[in-house]
Coordinates of C-alpha atoms in Angstrom, one line a residue:
M198 CA -16.9 11.2 0.4
S199 CA -17.3 8.9 3.4
N200 CA -16.7 5.3 2.9
K201 CA -18.7 3.8 5.8
L202 CA -21.1 2.0 3.4
R203 CA -18.9 1.8 0.4
S204 CA -19.0 -2.0 0.5
H205 CA -22.7 -2.3 0.8
G206 CA -23.0 -5.0 -1.7
K207 CA -20.4 -7.2 0.0
G208 CA -21.6 -7.1 3.6
V209 CA -23.8 -10.2 3.5
V210 CA -21.3 -12.9 4.6
V211 CA -17.9 -11.3 4.0
W212 CA -18.0 -8.9 7.0
V213 CA -19.0 -11.6 9.4
L214 CA -16.6 -14.2 8.1
L215 CA -13.6 -11.9 7.6
A216 CA -14.0 -10.5 11.1
M217 CA -15.0 -13.7 12.9
L218 CA -13.6 -16.7 11.0
V219 CA -10.6 -15.5 9.0
L220 CA -9.2 -13.3 11.8
G221 CA -10.1 -16.0 14.3
L222 CA -11.2 -13.7 17.0
G223 CA -12.5 -15.1 20.2
G224 CA -15.6 -13.9 22.0
F225 CA -15.5 -10.4 23.6
G226 CA -16.9 -9.4 26.9
V227 CA -16.9 -6.3 29.0
S228 CA -16.2 -7.7 32.4
N229 CA -16.8 -4.4 34.2
F230 CA -20.5 -4.7 33.6
S231 CA -21.0 -8.2 35.1
G232 CA -22.3 -9.5 31.8
R233 CA -25.3 -7.2 31.8
V234 CA -24.2 -4.9 29.0
Q235 CA -24.5 -6.6 25.6
S236 CA -24.5 -3.7 23.2
I237 CA -22.8 -0.4 22.4
G238 CA -26.0 1.2 21.2
S239 CA -28.9 0.7 18.8
V240 CA -30.8 2.2 15.9
G241 CA -34.5 1.8 16.6
K242 CA -34.8 -1.8 17.8
T243 CA -31.7 -3.1 16.1
E244 CA -28.8 -3.3 18.6
I245 CA -25.0 -3.5 17.9
S246 CA -23.5 -6.1 20.2
I247 CA -20.2 -5.5 21.9
N248 CA -18.8 -8.6 20.1
D249 CA -19.7 -7.3 16.7
Y250 CA -18.2 -3.9 17.5
A251 CA -15.0 -5.5 18.7
R252 CA -14.7 -7.7 15.6
A253 CA -15.3 -4.7 13.4
L254 CA -12.5 -2.8 15.2
R255 CA -10.2 -5.8 14.8
S256 CA -11.0 -6.1 11.1
G257 CA -10.4 -2.4 10.5
M258 CA -7.1 -2.6 12.3
S259 CA -6.1 -5.6 10.3
A260 CA -6.9 -3.8 7.0
A261 CA -5.0 -0.7 8.2
Q262 CA -2.0 -2.9 9.1
A263 CA -2.0 -4.5 5.7
Q264 CA -2.0 -1.0 4.1
L265 CA 0.8 0.3 6.3
G266 CA 2.8 -2.9 6.1
R267 CA 3.5 -3.0 9.9
P268 CA 1.7 -3.7 13.2
L269 CA -0.6 -1.0 14.5
T270 CA -1.3 -0.2 18.1
F271 CA -4.8 0.8 19.1
A272 CA -3.5 4.2 20.1
E273 CA -2.2 4.7 16.6
A274 CA -5.5 3.4 15.1
K275 CA -7.3 6.1 17.2
A276 CA -4.9 8.8 16.0
L277 CA -5.9 7.8 12.4
G278 CA -9.6 8.1 13.3
L279 CA -10.2 4.3 12.8
D280 CA -12.3 4.0 15.9
R281 CA -14.7 6.7 14.6
Q282 CA -14.8 5.2 11.2
V283 CA -15.7 1.8 12.6
Q284 CA -18.3 3.2 14.9
A285 CA -20.0 5.1 12.0
Q286 CA -19.8 1.9 9.9
V287 CA -21.5 -0.4 12.5
F288 CA -24.3 2.2 13.2
A289 CA -24.9 2.7 9.5
E290 CA -25.3 -1.1 9.0
A291 CA -27.6 -1.3 12.0
A292 CA -29.7 1.6 10.5
V293 CA -30.2 -0.3 7.2
S294 CA -30.9 -3.5 9.1
E295 CA -33.6 -1.6 11.1
Q296 CA -35.2 -0.3 7.9
A297 CA -35.2 -3.9 6.5
R298 CA -36.9 -5.1 9.7
R299 CA -39.5 -2.3 9.5
L300 CA -40.2 -3.0 5.8
G301 CA -40.6 -6.8 6.6
I302 CA -37.7 -7.7 4.3
S303 CA -36.4 -11.2 5.2
V304 CA -35.2 -14.4 3.7
G305 CA -36.3 -18.0 4.2
N306 CA -34.6 -20.8 5.9
A307 CA -33.6 -22.4 2.5
E308 CA -31.6 -19.3 1.5
V309 CA -29.9 -19.1 4.9
G310 CA -29.0 -22.8 4.7
R311 CA -27.6 -22.3 1.2
Q312 CA -25.5 -19.4 2.4
V313 CA -24.2 -21.4 5.4
Q314 CA -23.3 -24.4 3.3
A315 CA -21.4 -22.3 0.8
I316 CA -19.0 -21.0 3.4
R317 CA -15.7 -22.7 3.1
S318 CA -14.9 -22.4 6.8
F319 CA -17.8 -24.8 7.5
Q320 CA -16.7 -27.4 5.0
G321 CA -14.9 -30.6 5.7
V322 CA -11.8 -32.2 4.0
D323 CA -14.1 -33.4 1.2
G324 CA -15.2 -29.9 0.4
K325 CA -18.7 -30.5 1.5
F326 CA -20.6 -28.8 4.4
D327 CA -19.8 -30.5 7.7
R328 CA -22.2 -29.8 10.6
E329 CA -19.6 -30.7 13.2
V330 CA -17.1 -28.3 11.7
Y331 CA -19.9 -25.7 11.6
R332 CA -20.8 -26.1 15.3
M333 CA -17.2 -26.1 16.4
A334 CA -16.4 -22.9 14.5
L335 CA -19.4 -21.1 16.0
R336 CA -18.6 -22.5 19.5
Q337 CA -15.1 -21.1 19.3
Q338 CA -16.5 -17.7 18.5
G339 CA -19.1 -17.8 21.2
Y340 CA -22.1 -18.2 18.8
T341 CA -25.0 -20.6 18.9
E342 CA -26.3 -21.8 15.5
A343 CA -29.5 -19.8 16.1
Q344 CA -27.5 -16.6 16.9
F345 CA -25.3 -16.9 13.8
E346 CA -28.1 -17.8 11.5
T347 CA -30.2 -14.8 12.8
R348 CA -27.2 -12.6 12.1
L349 CA -26.7 -14.0 8.7
R350 CA -30.4 -13.6 7.9
S351 CA -30.2 -10.0 8.9
D352 CA -27.1 -9.4 6.8
V353 CA -28.8 -10.9 3.7
A354 CA -31.9 -8.8 4.3
R355 CA -29.7 -5.7 4.7
S356 CA -28.0 -6.5 1.4
I357 CA -31.3 -6.9 -0.4
L358 CA -32.4 -3.4 0.8
Q359 CA -29.1 -1.8 0.0
G360 CA -29.2 -3.3 -3.5
A361 CA -32.6 -1.9 -4.0
V362 CA -31.5 1.6 -2.8
A363 CA -28.1 1.8 -4.5
G364 CA -28.0 -0.9 -7.1
G365 CA -28.4 -0.3 -10.8
V366 CA -27.1 3.3 -10.6
K367 CA -26.0 4.6 -14.0
A368 CA -23.6 7.4 -14.5
P369 CA -25.0 10.3 -16.5
E370 CA -23.6 10.0 -20.0
A371 CA -22.8 13.7 -20.1
L372 CA -20.7 13.4 -16.9
A373 CA -18.9 10.3 -18.1
A374 CA -18.2 11.9 -21.5
A375 CA -16.9 15.1 -19.8
Y376 CA -14.5 13.1 -17.6
T377 CA -13.4 11.1 -20.6
K378 CA -12.7 14.2 -22.6
Y379 CA -10.7 15.6 -19.7
V380 CA -8.6 12.5 -19.2
T381 CA -7.9 11.7 -22.9
E382 CA -7.1 15.2 -24.0
K383 CA -3.5 15.7 -25.3
R384 CA -1.5 18.8 -25.7
D385 CA 1.5 20.1 -27.6
I386 CA 3.6 22.5 -25.6
A387 CA 6.6 24.9 -25.8
F388 CA 8.7 25.5 -22.7
A389 CA 12.0 27.1 -21.7
E390 CA 14.0 27.3 -18.6
I391 CA 15.1 30.7 -17.3
T392 CA 18.8 30.5 -16.7
K393 CA 21.2 33.1 -15.2
A394 CA 22.2 34.0 -18.8
D395 CA 18.6 34.9 -19.6
L396 CA 18.4 37.6 -16.9
T397 CA 18.3 41.3 -17.8
A398 CA 19.1 42.3 -14.2
T399 CA 22.4 41.8 -12.4
L400 CA 22.6 39.7 -9.3
P401 CA 23.5 42.1 -6.5
E402 CA 26.1 41.7 -3.8
P403 CA 24.7 41.5 -0.2
S404 CA 25.8 43.9 2.5
E405 CA 26.9 42.5 5.9
D406 CA 23.7 43.8 7.5
E407 CA 21.6 42.1 4.8
L408 CA 23.4 38.8 5.5
K409 CA 23.0 39.0 9.2
A410 CA 19.3 39.8 8.8
W411 CA 19.0 36.8 6.4
H412 CA 20.7 34.6 9.0
A413 CA 18.2 35.7 11.7
D414 CA 15.1 35.5 9.4
H415 CA 16.0 32.0 8.1
A416 CA 17.3 30.6 11.4
A417 CA 16.0 27.1 10.5
E418 CA 18.5 26.8 7.7
F419 CA 21.4 27.5 10.1
T420 CA 20.3 25.7 13.2
K421 CA 22.2 22.7 14.5
P422 CA 19.6 20.0 15.3
E423 CA 19.1 18.5 18.7
T424 CA 21.6 15.8 19.5
R425 CA 20.9 12.9 21.8
E426 CA 23.8 11.1 23.4
I427 CA 23.0 7.4 23.5
S428 CA 24.9 4.6 25.2
Y429 CA 23.8 1.1 24.1
V430 CA 24.6 -2.6 24.0
W431 CA 23.6 -4.8 21.1
L432 CA 23.8 -8.3 19.8
T433 CA 23.1 -9.3 16.2
P434 CA 23.2 -12.7 14.4
E435 CA 26.3 -11.4 12.5
M436 CA 28.2 -11.2 15.8
L437 CA 27.5 -14.8 16.6
K438 CA 28.1 -16.4 13.1
D439 CA 31.7 -17.5 14.0
K440 CA 30.2 -19.7 16.7
V441 CA 28.0 -21.7 14.2
Q442 CA 29.4 -24.5 12.0
P443 CA 26.6 -26.3 10.1
D444 CA 27.3 -29.9 9.2
E445 CA 27.2 -31.5 5.7
A446 CA 24.0 -33.4 6.5
T447 CA 22.1 -30.3 7.5
L448 CA 23.1 -28.5 4.3
R449 CA 22.2 -31.5 2.1
A450 CA 18.8 -31.7 3.8
A451 CA 18.2 -28.0 3.1
Y452 CA 19.2 -28.5 -0.5
E453 CA 16.8 -31.4 -1.0
E454 CA 14.0 -29.5 0.8
R455 CA 14.5 -26.5 -1.6
K456 CA 15.4 -28.5 -4.7
S457 CA 12.8 -26.8 -6.8
E458 CA 14.7 -23.6 -6.4
F459 CA 17.9 -25.1 -7.6
V460 CA 16.6 -27.4 -10.4
Q461 CA 14.5 -25.4 -12.8
P462 CA 12.8 -27.4 -15.7
E463 CA 12.9 -26.1 -19.3
K464 CA 10.3 -23.3 -19.7
R465 CA 8.6 -21.3 -22.4
L466 CA 7.4 -17.7 -22.7
V467 CA 3.8 -18.2 -23.6
D468 CA 0.6 -16.2 -24.4
K469 CA -2.8 -17.8 -24.3
L470 CA -6.0 -16.6 -26.0
V471 CA -9.3 -18.4 -25.2
F472 CA -12.2 -18.3 -27.6
P473 CA -15.9 -19.0 -27.0
T474 CA -16.1 -21.7 -29.8
R475 CA -13.6 -23.9 -31.6
A476 CA -14.8 -22.3 -34.9
E477 CA -13.7 -18.9 -33.8
A478 CA -10.4 -20.2 -32.6
E479 CA -9.8 -22.0 -35.9
A480 CA -10.7 -18.8 -37.9
A481 CA -8.2 -16.8 -35.8
K482 CA -5.5 -19.5 -36.4
Q483 CA -6.1 -19.2 -40.1
K484 CA -5.5 -15.5 -40.0
L485 CA -2.3 -16.0 -38.1
D486 CA -1.1 -18.7 -40.5
A487 CA -1.9 -16.5 -43.5
G488 CA -0.1 -13.6 -42.0
T489 CA -3.1 -11.3 -42.3
A490 CA -3.2 -10.7 -38.5
S491 CA -0.8 -10.9 -35.6
F492 CA -1.5 -12.5 -32.2
S493 CA -1.7 -8.9 -30.8
D494 CA -4.3 -8.0 -33.5
I495 CA -6.4 -11.1 -32.6
A496 CA -6.2 -10.1 -28.9
K497 CA -7.3 -6.6 -29.7
E498 CA -10.3 -7.8 -31.6
R499 CA -11.4 -9.6 -28.4
G500 CA -10.9 -6.4 -26.3
L501 CA -7.7 -7.7 -24.8
T502 CA -4.0 -6.7 -24.6
L503 CA -0.9 -8.9 -24.6
A504 CA -0.7 -8.2 -20.9
D505 CA -4.1 -10.0 -20.5
T506 CA -2.9 -13.0 -22.5
D507 CA 0.6 -13.4 -21.0
L508 CA 1.2 -16.6 -19.0
G509 CA 4.8 -15.6 -18.3
E510 CA 7.4 -18.4 -17.9
V511 CA 5.7 -21.8 -17.8
S512 CA 6.8 -25.4 -17.7
K513 CA 5.4 -28.2 -19.7
D514 CA 3.4 -29.5 -16.8
E515 CA 2.0 -26.1 -16.1
L516 CA 0.5 -25.9 -19.6
G517 CA -1.5 -29.1 -19.1
S518 CA -3.0 -30.4 -22.3
A519 CA -1.2 -27.8 -24.3
G520 CA 2.3 -28.8 -23.0
D521 CA 3.3 -31.3 -25.7
A522 CA 2.3 -29.0 -28.6
V523 CA 3.9 -25.9 -27.2
F524 CA 7.1 -27.6 -26.2
A525 CA 7.3 -29.3 -29.6
L526 CA 8.0 -25.9 -31.2
T527 CA 11.7 -25.2 -31.7
A528 CA 11.1 -21.6 -32.6
P529 CA 8.5 -18.9 -31.7
G530 CA 5.1 -19.8 -33.2
T531 CA 1.5 -20.5 -32.5
V532 CA -0.3 -23.8 -31.8
G533 CA -4.0 -24.6 -31.4
P534 CA -6.8 -24.6 -31.0
I535 CA -6.3 -26.8 -27.9
D536 CA -9.1 -27.5 -25.4
S537 CA -8.4 -25.8 -22.0
D538 CA -10.4 -25.4 -18.8
L539 CA -11.8 -22.1 -20.1
G540 CA -12.5 -23.3 -23.7
P541 CA -10.6 -23.7 -27.0
A542 CA -7.4 -21.7 -27.0
L543 CA -4.5 -20.6 -29.1
Y544 CA -1.0 -20.6 -27.6
Q545 CA 1.8 -18.4 -28.8
M546 CA 5.3 -19.5 -27.8
N547 CA 7.6 -16.4 -27.7
G548 CA 10.9 -17.8 -26.3
I549 CA 12.7 -20.9 -25.0
L550 CA 14.2 -20.9 -21.5
P551 CA 16.6 -23.8 -21.1
A552 CA 16.6 -26.0 -18.0
E553 CA 18.8 -24.8 -15.2
E554 CA 20.4 -26.8 -12.4
T555 CA 22.5 -25.6 -9.5
T556 CA 24.3 -28.6 -8.0
F557 CA 24.7 -29.1 -4.3
E558 CA 28.4 -28.0 -4.4
Q559 CA 27.4 -24.8 -6.3
A560 CA 24.6 -24.0 -3.8
K561 CA 26.6 -25.0 -0.7
P562 CA 28.2 -21.6 0.0
D563 CA 24.8 -19.9 -0.1
L564 CA 23.2 -22.6 1.9
E565 CA 25.9 -22.5 4.5
T566 CA 25.6 -18.7 4.8
E567 CA 21.8 -19.0 5.3
A568 CA 22.1 -21.8 7.7
V569 CA 24.7 -20.0 9.8
M570 CA 22.6 -16.8 10.0
D571 CA 19.4 -18.8 10.7
R572 CA 21.1 -20.6 13.6
A573 CA 22.7 -17.3 14.8
R574 CA 19.2 -15.7 14.9
R575 CA 17.9 -18.6 16.9
M576 CA 20.8 -18.3 19.3
V577 CA 19.9 -14.6 19.8
S578 CA 16.3 -15.6 20.3
D579 CA 17.2 -18.2 22.9
M580 CA 19.3 -15.6 24.8
T581 CA 16.5 -13.0 24.8
S582 CA 14.7 -14.2 27.9
G583 CA 17.9 -14.2 30.0
L584 CA 18.9 -10.8 28.7
E585 CA 15.5 -9.4 29.6
D586 CA 15.7 -10.8 33.1
R587 CA 19.2 -9.2 33.7
L588 CA 17.9 -5.8 32.6
A589 CA 14.7 -6.2 34.7
S590 CA 16.8 -7.0 37.7
G591 CA 18.7 -3.7 37.3
A592 CA 21.8 -4.7 35.4
T593 CA 23.5 -1.6 33.8
L594 CA 24.6 -1.5 30.2
E595 CA 28.2 -1.7 31.3
E596 CA 27.4 -4.9 33.2
M597 CA 25.6 -6.4 30.3
A598 CA 28.6 -5.8 28.1
K599 CA 30.9 -7.6 30.6
E600 CA 28.6 -10.5 31.5
T601 CA 26.9 -11.3 28.2
D602 CA 27.8 -11.5 24.5
M603 CA 26.2 -8.0 23.9
Q604 CA 28.7 -5.4 22.6
P605 CA 28.8 -1.8 23.9
G606 CA 28.7 1.4 21.9
H607 CA 27.9 5.1 22.0
I608 CA 26.4 7.3 19.4
S609 CA 25.4 11.0 19.0
M610 CA 21.9 10.8 17.5
A611 CA 20.6 13.7 15.3
P612 CA 17.4 13.3 13.4
D613 CA 19.3 12.4 10.2
T614 CA 21.8 10.0 11.8
T615 CA 21.8 6.6 10.1
D616 CA 25.3 5.3 10.6
G617 CA 26.1 2.1 12.5
I618 CA 23.3 0.9 14.8
A619 CA 21.3 3.9 13.7
A620 CA 20.7 2.2 10.4
Y621 CA 18.0 0.2 12.2
E622 CA 14.7 1.9 12.2
S623 CA 13.7 0.3 15.5
F624 CA 16.8 1.7 17.2
R625 CA 16.2 5.2 15.8
T626 CA 12.6 5.1 17.0
A627 CA 13.6 4.0 20.5
A628 CA 16.4 6.5 20.6
A629 CA 14.0 9.3 19.7
K630 CA 11.5 8.4 22.5
V631 CA 13.8 7.5 25.4
T632 CA 14.1 9.8 28.4
E633 CA 16.8 10.1 31.0
Q634 CA 14.4 8.6 33.6
D635 CA 13.8 5.4 31.6
F636 CA 15.5 2.2 32.5
P637 CA 17.1 0.2 29.7
E638 CA 14.8 -2.3 28.1
L639 CA 15.5 -5.0 25.5
G640 CA 14.4 -4.0 22.0
T641 CA 14.4 -6.0 18.7
L642 CA 16.3 -5.1 15.5
E643 CA 15.0 -5.8 12.1
D644 CA 17.6 -8.6 11.4
G645 CA 16.7 -10.5 14.6
G646 CA 19.2 -8.8 16.8
V647 CA 18.5 -7.2 20.1
F648 CA 19.6 -4.0 21.8
A649 CA 19.2 -1.9 25.0
L650 CA 19.9 1.8 25.2
R651 CA 20.3 4.7 27.7
L652 CA 20.0 8.4 27.2
D653 CA 23.0 10.1 28.7
G654 CA 22.1 13.7 27.7
V655 CA 20.5 16.0 25.2
T656 CA 22.2 18.9 23.5
P657 CA 19.3 21.2 22.4
A658 CA 18.9 22.6 18.9
A659 CA 20.8 25.9 18.6
L660 CA 21.3 28.6 16.0
I661 CA 24.8 28.4 14.7
P662 CA 26.6 31.8 15.1
F663 CA 26.7 33.9 12.0
D664 CA 30.5 34.0 11.8
Q665 CA 30.6 30.1 11.7
V666 CA 28.2 29.8 8.8
R667 CA 28.7 33.1 6.9
D668 CA 29.6 31.3 3.6
K669 CA 26.3 29.2 3.8
V670 CA 24.4 32.4 4.5
V671 CA 25.9 34.1 1.5
A672 CA 25.0 31.0 -0.7
S673 CA 21.5 30.9 0.6
W674 CA 20.9 34.7 0.1
K675 CA 22.3 34.6 -3.4
A676 CA 20.2 31.5 -4.3
A677 CA 17.1 33.2 -3.1
Q678 CA 17.9 36.4 -5.0
L679 CA 18.7 34.5 -8.2
K680 CA 15.4 32.6 -7.9
K681 CA 13.6 36.0 -7.6
L682 CA 15.3 37.4 -10.6
K683 CA 14.5 34.4 -12.6
T684 CA 10.8 34.5 -11.6
D685 CA 10.7 38.3 -12.4
R686 CA 12.1 37.6 -15.8
A687 CA 9.6 34.8 -16.3
E688 CA 6.8 37.1 -15.5
E689 CA 8.0 39.6 -18.1
I690 CA 8.0 36.8 -20.7
V691 CA 4.5 35.7 -19.7
A692 CA 3.3 39.4 -20.2
A693 CA 5.0 39.5 -23.6
V694 CA 3.4 36.3 -24.7
S695 CA 0.0 37.6 -23.5
A696 CA 0.6 40.7 -25.6
G697 CA 1.1 38.6 -28.8
A698 CA 4.8 37.7 -28.8
S699 CA 6.0 34.1 -29.2
L700 CA 8.1 32.3 -26.7
A701 CA 10.8 31.9 -29.3
D702 CA 11.0 35.7 -29.7
Q703 CA 12.3 36.1 -26.1
G704 CA 15.9 34.9 -26.7
L705 CA 15.4 31.7 -24.8
L706 CA 16.3 28.1 -25.6
V707 CA 12.9 26.7 -26.4
S708 CA 12.0 23.1 -26.3
N709 CA 8.8 21.5 -27.8
A710 CA 6.9 18.4 -26.8
T711 CA 3.9 17.0 -28.7
G712 CA 1.1 14.6 -27.9
L713 CA 1.4 14.9 -24.1
E714 CA -1.1 13.2 -21.8
R715 CA -2.1 14.4 -18.4
S716 CA -0.4 11.4 -16.9
G717 CA 2.8 11.8 -18.8
F718 CA 6.0 13.7 -17.9
V719 CA 8.5 16.0 -19.5
E720 CA 12.1 15.0 -19.1
G721 CA 14.3 17.6 -17.6
A722 CA 11.4 19.8 -16.4
P723 CA 9.7 20.2 -13.0
A724 CA 7.1 17.6 -12.2
T725 CA 4.4 20.4 -12.1
L726 CA 5.2 21.7 -15.6
L727 CA 2.8 19.3 -17.4
A728 CA 0.0 19.9 -14.9
T729 CA 0.4 23.7 -15.3
A730 CA 0.4 23.3 -19.1
F731 CA -3.0 21.5 -18.9
D732 CA -4.4 24.2 -16.6
T733 CA -3.3 27.0 -18.9
R734 CA -5.3 28.4 -21.8
P735 CA -3.7 27.5 -25.2
G736 CA -1.6 30.3 -26.5
A737 CA -1.1 31.8 -23.0
A738 CA 2.0 31.4 -20.9
A739 CA 2.5 30.4 -17.3
V740 CA 5.4 30.3 -14.8
V741 CA 6.5 27.0 -13.3
A742 CA 8.9 27.2 -10.3
Q743 CA 10.3 24.3 -8.4
D744 CA 13.3 24.3 -6.1
E745 CA 15.9 26.5 -7.9
A746 CA 14.5 26.0 -11.4
V747 CA 12.1 28.5 -13.1
F748 CA 10.4 27.6 -16.4
V749 CA 7.9 29.3 -18.7
V750 CA 5.4 27.0 -20.5
V751 CA 3.0 27.7 -23.4
P752 CA 0.3 25.2 -24.5
V753 CA 0.4 25.4 -28.3
K754 CA -2.2 22.9 -29.4
V755 CA -5.0 20.9 -27.9
T756 CA -6.0 17.5 -29.4
E757 CA -9.2 15.8 -28.3
A758 CA -9.4 12.1 -28.5
D759 CA -11.8 10.4 -30.9
P760 CA -14.7 9.4 -28.7
Q761 CA -15.4 6.4 -30.9
A762 CA -11.8 5.1 -30.7
T763 CA -11.3 1.8 -28.9
D764 CA -8.9 3.2 -26.3
T765 CA -11.2 6.2 -25.6
R766 CA -14.2 3.9 -25.2
Q767 CA -12.2 1.8 -22.7
V768 CA -11.4 4.9 -20.7
H769 CA -15.0 5.9 -20.9
D770 CA -16.2 2.5 -19.6
V771 CA -13.8 2.5 -16.7
L772 CA -14.7 6.1 -15.7
S773 CA -18.4 5.2 -16.0
T774 CA -18.0 2.2 -13.7
R775 CA -16.1 4.3 -11.1
L776 CA -18.7 7.0 -11.2
E777 CA -21.5 4.5 -10.7
Q778 CA -19.6 2.9 -7.8
S779 CA -19.1 6.4 -6.2
M780 CA -22.8 7.4 -6.7
S781 CA -24.0 4.0 -5.4
G782 CA -21.9 4.5 -2.3
D783 CA -23.2 8.0 -1.8
L784 CA -26.8 6.8 -2.1
A785 CA -26.2 4.0 0.4
E786 CA -24.6 6.5 2.8
L787 CA -27.4 9.0 2.5
F788 CA -30.0 6.2 3.0
A789 CA -28.2 5.0 6.2
R790 CA -28.1 8.6 7.6
A791 CA -31.8 9.1 6.9
S792 CA -32.6 5.7 8.5
E793 CA -30.6 6.6 11.6
T794 CA -32.6 9.9 11.9
E795 CA -35.9 8.2 11.3
A796 CA -35.4 5.3 13.7
G797 CA -33.6 7.1 16.4
L798 CA -30.0 6.5 17.5
T799 CA -28.8 5.5 21.0
I800 CA -25.1 5.2 21.9
D801 CA -23.6 3.8 25.1
S802 CA -20.3 5.6 25.3
T803 CA -19.3 3.8 28.4
A804 CA -19.6 0.4 26.7
I805 CA -17.7 1.7 23.7
N806 CA -14.9 2.9 25.9
A807 CA -14.9 -0.4 27.8
V808 CA -14.5 -2.3 24.6
Q809 CA -11.7 0.0 23.4
A810 CA -9.9 -0.3 26.8
Q811 CA -9.7 -4.1 26.4
M812 CA -8.0 -3.6 23.0
Q813 CA -5.2 -1.4 24.3

């Protein structure tokens, strides 16, 4: 399902602020059009400005970068289809806004004012709305107050219409129940691995012709990969550490700055359970004191688990008003009720963690190492500009090695080479892309070091002659034949079980596992064995093959979860919520598409390309 309107309930202020204020993007203009082109297209009379499109692209790229955990170029974003997704998103939003305009849906000035004043980015140091801060923020983004408030009014109206179209969707109970039954079902299984000892046929010996044919037909197994001969120079902080000697004062200042890391107060392992009223909290405490219920039992009564109540390792100050009572305990126990920010609460102390202090002298070796490496990294950074200038002026790698602190090296790079400098991903990436026509350029290593490289030559991938890899060919052929014999034997066993025999009657070493869930695993078996067991009719058998291993699995018993059990109801509720969200998103998307068709869509591809060109 498409996701272009999946966040229809959140688009009122979030989209604008996330793209405009949080990311801090400046105004966007398409200079090639002399300021005359203001939009990338429209739905009916509702236009999509080039600024809004650019901000949406930036926001989408930021989200993708957060997912990938690394910077993303616009070319990579296009390869992922992000540009098409964003374009679909902004036109879909415009379509709903156009429908809201046609239906006369709008909000008054009071609601717009409330929305504006609630935005943190427009608040001063006292936490209250500050008009000067508001004006400055809008001015930095190229908005007037009227333009921003018009956009905000449109977003609120669109949200109202989307809520009417897709809000309040309820998942069909039959569908939620079917999904719940599917997810919570458990199975008992019997399974056995087919080993060489279980075979009824003998593994044949290959002829020379068969081996040569195998070598030719499976050339990829016996091909030496392409090798790239790379000369390089590099400089890392590690290479410069002997030139750095941090003084005592610097180390002591670092110790004082990070003292909270070295001096840890006494802490407790604590769980906290909040109650709506003090009477309920006191009743729960009485059960605990009487031994008729545990803290876990009380939590379950409130629909919680211990994971929900766990505060982790906390200091006395972090516990606030409960600190004195909790820290007065000398052994695990429960105190309360104690008033907290969320209401009367019980606190269970599970363990005592004594205070820890690392003195300056104890921390000094680590501080010294960190200070040395930090200074060495700065030294490399300070040298970077000069190194880049030398390379740009035509210095060879050999000259760089003689005239700077950079050290030379040579490496034969295959796709799986990870030794030495090839341990750095940035070097491997550069080595894979460089051509013999490229001039050396300075690259950055993950530890703050720098490098430059040159491609001296490429040895193409080549099939290794049969005579040199004959033993490997024999091993590969025999492994394949053994896998085939195991699979054939497994198919015979499946047929026997289908005819009424049991798995145990087949002379195999049979293992049994009970109460398995779909999300579980079977130790010592292929990852696909459990999935196959759940896809196979009880009493029938199925073959599971993975790598060199071959198994036969037989589902023995199916156990359906009690639909009224607490755990089952929780699964049911989660699945219902997800189904409702999915259905709501589908309705919003269908409505947007219908709105686009009804109102008419115009797209200015030239403007879109111009915006994208400025983001390269």
